[in-house]
Amino acid sequence: MASKTFYAIIAGAGSGTGRASAIRFAKAYPVVLLARRPESYNDIVSEINSSGGRAIGITADATDQAALDSAFQTISQTLPGSKLAAAIYNVNGGFTRKPFLDLKLEELDASLDAAPRGFFAFAQKTLPMLLESVPDSLYPPTLIITGATASVRGSAYFGGFAAGKFALRALGQSLAREFHPKGVHVAHAIIDGGIDTPWGKDLVMNNGVEDGKIKPEQIAEDYWHLHIQHRSGFTHEIDTRPFVEKF
Amino acid sequence: MASKTFYAIIAGAGSGTGRASAIRFAKAYPVVLLARRPESYNDIVSEINSSGGRAIGITADATDQAALDSAFQTISQTLPGSKLAAAIYNVNGGFTRKPFLDLKLEELDASLDAAPRGFFAFAQKTLPMLLESVPDSLYPPTLIITGATASVRGSAYFGGFAAGKFALRALGQSLAREFHPKGVHVAHAIIDGGIDTPWGKDLVMNNGVEDGKIKPEQIAEDYWHLHIQHRSGFTHEIDTRPFVEKF
Amino acid sequence: MASKTFYAIIAGAGSGTGRASAIRFAKAYPVVLLARRPESYNDIVSEINSSGGRAIGITADATDQAALDSAFQTISQTLPGSKLAAAIYNVNGGFTRKPFLDLKLEELDASLDAAPRGFFAFAQKTLPMLLESVPDSLYPPTLIITGATASVRGSAYFGGFAAGKFALRALGQSLAREFHPKGVHVAHAIIDGGIDTPWGKDLVMNNGVEDGKIKPEQIAEDYWHLHIQHRSGFTHEIDTRPFVEKF
Amino acid sequence: MASKTFYAIIAGAGSGTGRASAIRFAKAYPVVLLARRPESYNDIVSEINSSGGRAIGITADATDQAALDSAFQTISQTLPGSKLAAAIYNVNGGFTRKPFLDLKLEELDASLDAAPRGFFAFAQKTLPMLLESVPDSLYPPTLIITGATASVRGSAYFGGFAAGKFALRALGQSLAREFHPKGVHVAHAIIDGGIDTPWGKDLVMNNGVEDGKIKPEQIAEDYWHLHIQHRSGFTHEIDTRPFVEKF
């Protein structure tokens, strides 16, 4: 059990991965859920709080520096003296699948906003706090980034989305190389498959079989495992995909 | 000898690679040089025109859609009826090398502007023209992208620059997969070393030896070789580095 | 707690990773340790058996088909009716670091014997057993391969060693693609750093700091985590390195 | 025109790529063709010799050290005083496509023999000669390796073949890092598609279209281009595929 004086934060808490990560990390820490709309976190916050954990939902665009500043002010008032143990960047956005000549600059920008630009703001805000936690946290303070197939593959029609995800991976790699020696663990997860969420069933093929989409609880266990790794053996990158997924 | 009814365009003509590519492609085609300042292309345009070739310099920010529209209007007036054989995206910008926590969002944005956003504008403008050239060009119409070490490696302190270059590579990969089957060749060059230019001597280590930096003429030959490849054997990606470069 | 009717096998039990994996998997399963010399497993077998677990040491060259046949006959007599839950290929061998023109064919062969050829024999023996375990094992039956930096990078002077490790990775990738849809999890770990073992302290640089080499217990936890992943979210490849390791 | 005191050698001259490379390099150098059977090179040797070039066929298993020793003795007698400008390793063998549990160790071995073990012998023989040529060859002495899709991807059912090709790539990478600084250029080509040869039409899908398989003449031009690169800008790896190839 990690100290109660540490907390975790999940940006992009409205997704399946965000929710499952919040539940998993809430077993050890108070968790802060950031989402743009309260509907995205309200029920999960209730669920955690009513089952013995501690969760705080904050309405904020995690890609916006001013909104993040405000969110962390709220956190410092709500969890006074608490330090950051883990930060998960799980913001989605900018997904498009269309012929390149039909793609609009605004669509590319939405991908860049959600991925490198948003993560830039989040990382600049959380890394100083994670550094502060290095001396006395139970596990190495951790910054985890949710990637996708498009993080390592620019498929036809996915160029705009891949541009953002590749850029996000670049930043994660660079931060791992800079901050690992300082004791902060930076990890990037290539989620290579559809996520099994109630609202995702029609959007992503289930590969036609049971367990054909990734259970977000498995990703949350992966993230927790990354968090508790000893600093002598940090994993920077993992891939995760359903057993039936082609790759 | 390619038909005189085709031309090539180089965006980012002010760099060593841009200039050398202009000279190389001018052996076969009229060449259009785009740069933000006339000083960047004036002497090279003169050199080409005075030695039997044809070169046109246009002052334009190749990353700006409106500026590109205007530039191509100028081209259609100056080279009426001429079609596009090759387009080279060689725009630099957004280079930074600094601790992440000192990096500003504007610096990340400069990298994204020069790389994915600028290339997006350039590719959206040139790909329809390259598609039109497929039926009757001597060589497959070609779109070439200049990458860097940071296209495949997010080094410490290079995160902002790498974000742009990774994203640019993602777009190039996606376009290759979409446009190769339509007959347009999309290639990405990982320039993994310093360029040997008069003005670069102080900026980039020469590896301490003669030929320790890449001669831009060699890159220009690589680009020409990519251009003349038969469609049965397109190369999408090459790396290029000095013989003494560590990799 | 997994059923006592399942067991795990570790080939290459004499190394730090092999020993730590045996101890970790022994918390859930009887474990079989294969090594070429009894000295490699004797004390670890004693330690597990005296602390409430069950361990069996078998002297066998895990890269030899006949020796493996014999070992598995011994296992079926010693653990009658028990099925295979996890198999770890952790065989070292063929490490060299020398100028290519000084390398002998026998040294390349030693690397190929320890990596693709040895793993081939081990995988052909264990995969049919792992397939049989799919219907009733608690966790997806798992085949884990220990790789190295040289699995993804052919450094100067490491060509012979890298040849074996690259080939091993190729086999692992291919098996993941073939056996994941059948329910067997195949994972490859890129161990990118020195292992912190008593006998390794002089062989591999410690990066000059505490925790500068990977604790084998961390790798063992990674392997256990891979083993218990749900089939909806298999990880095929992870990297692991000390926080101070350059990469 | 390179000096007549230099020659090129192609191992695996019986394939489409080998033949086309012989013809291409024969424009500049006498060429030596190695193949296991004279039928593989007889007509191409005649063709080159009757059209103004110089070609020598030698029956030898290029993967056998003694056979290579003998072949190079023949060469030194036939081309006295001539030095080696380029060596191309284009040996095929060990191709299989079958379920892993049906694969035999001999089939894996055939792949390892044709790829890392054969190349090892060829490289150990040719690299000292290439090093000798550095001071006075027109172009940097070059060692070129023919790879395949399986060099970078372990597909299901292709594990044995991929093991050899991954290992071959590892050696090539290592040699590039060791020998580039000495002035010898080592390049690896990922031939990602079927080759358009008369005898290959039934073996490999043509992607259903004209030019759906790679013309070996294009690969030969790529190899020549690699050979003539200036040492300030060596390419280590290129990919080549038909315009319609999925990747």
JSON list of C-alpha atoms in Angstrom, two decimals, chain B residues 173 176-177 180-183 210-215 218 221-222 225 228-244 247, chain D residues 173 176-177 180-183 210-215 218 221-222 225 228-244 247:
[
{"chain": "B", "resi": 173, "resn": "GLN", "atom": "CA", "xyz": [4.34, 6.67, -44.65]},
{"chain": "B", "resi": 176, "resn": "ALA", "atom": "CA", "xyz": [3.18, 6.24, -49.63]},
{"chain": "B", "resi": 177, "resn": "ARG", "atom": "CA", "xyz": [0.58, 3.63, -48.75]},
{"chain": "B", "resi": 180, "resn": "HIS", "atom": "CA", "xyz": [1.94, 4.44, -54.48]},
{"chain": "B", "resi": 181, "resn": "PRO", "atom": "CA", "xyz": [-0.92, 2.36, -55.92]},
{"chain": "B", "resi": 182, "resn": "LYS", "atom": "CA", "xyz": [-2.01, 5.47, -57.84]},
{"chain": "B", "resi": 183, "resn": "GLY", "atom": "CA", "xyz": [1.45, 5.80, -59.37]},
{"chain": "B", "resi": 210, "resn": "GLU", "atom": "CA", "xyz": [37.32, 15.14, -43.89]},
{"chain": "B", "resi": 211, "resn": "ASP", "atom": "CA", "xyz": [33.94, 14.09, -45.31]},
{"chain": "B", "resi": 212, "resn": "GLY", "atom": "CA", "xyz": [32.62, 13.90, -41.77]},
{"chain": "B", "resi": 213, "resn": "LYS", "atom": "CA", "xyz": [29.53, 15.81, -42.83]},
{"chain": "B", "resi": 214, "resn": "ILE", "atom": "CA", "xyz": [27.22, 14.86, -45.68]},
{"chain": "B", "resi": 215, "resn": "LYS", "atom": "CA", "xyz": [27.84, 16.59, -48.97]},
{"chain": "B", "resi": 218, "resn": "GLN", "atom": "CA", "xyz": [25.19, 13.27, -52.48]},
{"chain": "B", "resi": 221, "resn": "GLU", "atom": "CA", "xyz": [21.90, 12.34, -56.18]},
{"chain": "B", "resi": 222, "resn": "ASP", "atom": "CA", "xyz": [19.94, 10.13, -53.81]},
{"chain": "B", "resi": 225, "resn": "HIS", "atom": "CA", "xyz": [17.81, 8.22, -57.93]},
{"chain": "B", "resi": 228, "resn": "ILE", "atom": "CA", "xyz": [13.89, 7.78, -61.53]},
{"chain": "B", "resi": 229, "resn": "GLN", "atom": "CA", "xyz": [13.01, 4.47, -59.85]},
{"chain": "B", "resi": 230, "resn": "HIS", "atom": "CA", "xyz": [10.62, 2.31, -61.85]},
{"chain": "B", "resi": 231, "resn": "ARG", "atom": "CA", "xyz": [7.23, 1.89, -60.23]},
{"chain": "B", "resi": 232, "resn": "SER", "atom": "CA", "xyz": [7.84, -1.84, -59.87]},
{"chain": "B", "resi": 233, "resn": "GLY", "atom": "CA", "xyz": [10.51, -1.00, -57.31]},
{"chain": "B", "resi": 234, "resn": "PHE", "atom": "CA", "xyz": [9.78, 2.09, -55.24]},
{"chain": "B", "resi": 235, "resn": "THR", "atom": "CA", "xyz": [11.97, 2.83, -52.25]},
{"chain": "B", "resi": 236, "resn": "HIS", "atom": "CA", "xyz": [10.02, 4.51, -49.50]},
{"chain": "B", "resi": 237, "resn": "GLU", "atom": "CA", "xyz": [12.81, 5.12, -47.01]},
{"chain": "B", "resi": 238, "resn": "ILE", "atom": "CA", "xyz": [16.55, 5.50, -47.08]},
{"chain": "B", "resi": 239, "resn": "ASP", "atom": "CA", "xyz": [19.03, 6.54, -44.46]},
{"chain": "B", "resi": 240, "resn": "THR", "atom": "CA", "xyz": [22.11, 8.59, -45.27]},
{"chain": "B", "resi": 241, "resn": "ARG", "atom": "CA", "xyz": [25.03, 9.33, -42.99]},
{"chain": "B", "resi": 242, "resn": "PRO", "atom": "CA", "xyz": [28.75, 10.08, -43.12]},
{"chain": "B", "resi": 243, "resn": "PHE", "atom": "CA", "xyz": [31.04, 7.06, -43.04]},
{"chain": "B", "resi": 244, "resn": "VAL", "atom": "CA", "xyz": [32.32, 8.12, -39.62]},
{"chain": "B", "resi": 247, "resn": "PHE", "atom": "CA", "xyz": [24.59, 5.09, -35.33]},
{"chain": "D", "resi": 173, "resn": "GLN", "atom": "CA", "xyz": [24.28, -3.62, -39.38]},
{"chain": "D", "resi": 176, "resn": "ALA", "atom": "CA", "xyz": [28.33, -1.16, -41.34]},
{"chain": "D", "resi": 177, "resn": "ARG", "atom": "CA", "xyz": [29.12, 0.20, -37.90]},
{"chain": "D", "resi": 180, "resn": "HIS", "atom": "CA", "xyz": [32.10, 2.41, -42.55]},
{"chain": "D", "resi": 181, "resn": "PRO", "atom": "CA", "xyz": [34.72, 4.33, -40.57]},
{"chain": "D", "resi": 182, "resn": "LYS", "atom": "CA", "xyz": [37.36, 2.31, -42.41]},
{"chain": "D", "resi": 183, "resn": "GLY", "atom": "CA", "xyz": [35.93, 3.40, -45.75]},
{"chain": "D", "resi": 210, "resn": "GLU", "atom": "CA", "xyz": [1.45, -4.95, -64.60]},
{"chain": "D", "resi": 211, "resn": "ASP", "atom": "CA", "xyz": [4.65, -4.05, -62.73]},
{"chain": "D", "resi": 212, "resn": "GLY", "atom": "CA", "xyz": [3.22, -5.78, -59.67]},
{"chain": "D", "resi": 213, "resn": "LYS", "atom": "CA", "xyz": [6.55, -7.53, -59.15]},
{"chain": "D", "resi": 214, "resn": "ILE", "atom": "CA", "xyz": [9.92, -5.83, -58.86]},
{"chain": "D", "resi": 215, "resn": "LYS", "atom": "CA", "xyz": [11.99, -5.68, -62.02]},
{"chain": "D", "resi": 218, "resn": "GLN", "atom": "CA", "xyz": [15.59, -1.70, -60.82]},
{"chain": "D", "resi": 221, "resn": "GLU", "atom": "CA", "xyz": [20.25, 0.20, -60.42]},
{"chain": "D", "resi": 222, "resn": "ASP", "atom": "CA", "xyz": [19.67, 0.64, -56.68]},
{"chain": "D", "resi": 225, "resn": "HIS", "atom": "CA", "xyz": [23.58, 3.77, -56.82]},
{"chain": "D", "resi": 228, "resn": "ILE", "atom": "CA", "xyz": [28.71, 5.07, -56.16]},
{"chain": "D", "resi": 229, "resn": "GLN", "atom": "CA", "xyz": [27.60, 7.01, -53.07]},
{"chain": "D", "resi": 230, "resn": "HIS", "atom": "CA", "xyz": [30.22, 9.32, -51.67]},
{"chain": "D", "resi": 231, "resn": "ARG", "atom": "CA", "xyz": [31.55, 8.30, -48.27]},
{"chain": "D", "resi": 232, "resn": "SER", "atom": "CA", "xyz": [30.17, 11.48, -46.75]},
{"chain": "D", "resi": 233, "resn": "GLY", "atom": "CA", "xyz": [26.69, 10.08, -47.38]},
{"chain": "D", "resi": 234, "resn": "PHE", "atom": "CA", "xyz": [26.45, 6.31, -47.09]},
{"chain": "D", "resi": 235, "resn": "THR", "atom": "CA", "xyz": [23.03, 4.70, -47.11]},
{"chain": "D", "resi": 236, "resn": "HIS", "atom": "CA", "xyz": [22.93, 1.60, -44.97]},
{"chain": "D", "resi": 237, "resn": "GLU", "atom": "CA", "xyz": [19.41, 0.44, -45.64]},
{"chain": "D", "resi": 238, "resn": "ILE", "atom": "CA", "xyz": [16.80, 0.87, -48.33]},
{"chain": "D", "resi": 239, "resn": "ASP", "atom": "CA", "xyz": [13.48, -0.76, -48.89]},
{"chain": "D", "resi": 240, "resn": "THR", "atom": "CA", "xyz": [12.16, -1.57, -52.36]},
{"chain": "D", "resi": 241, "resn": "ARG", "atom": "CA", "xyz": [8.68, -2.70, -53.28]},
{"chain": "D", "resi": 242, "resn": "PRO", "atom": "CA", "xyz": [6.21, -2.57, -56.15]},
{"chain": "D", "resi": 243, "resn": "PHE", "atom": "CA", "xyz": [3.92, 0.44, -56.23]},
{"chain": "D", "resi": 244, "resn": "VAL", "atom": "CA", "xyz": [0.94, -1.81, -55.53]},
{"chain": "D", "resi": 247, "resn": "PHE", "atom": "CA", "xyz": [3.14, -2.66, -46.49]}
]
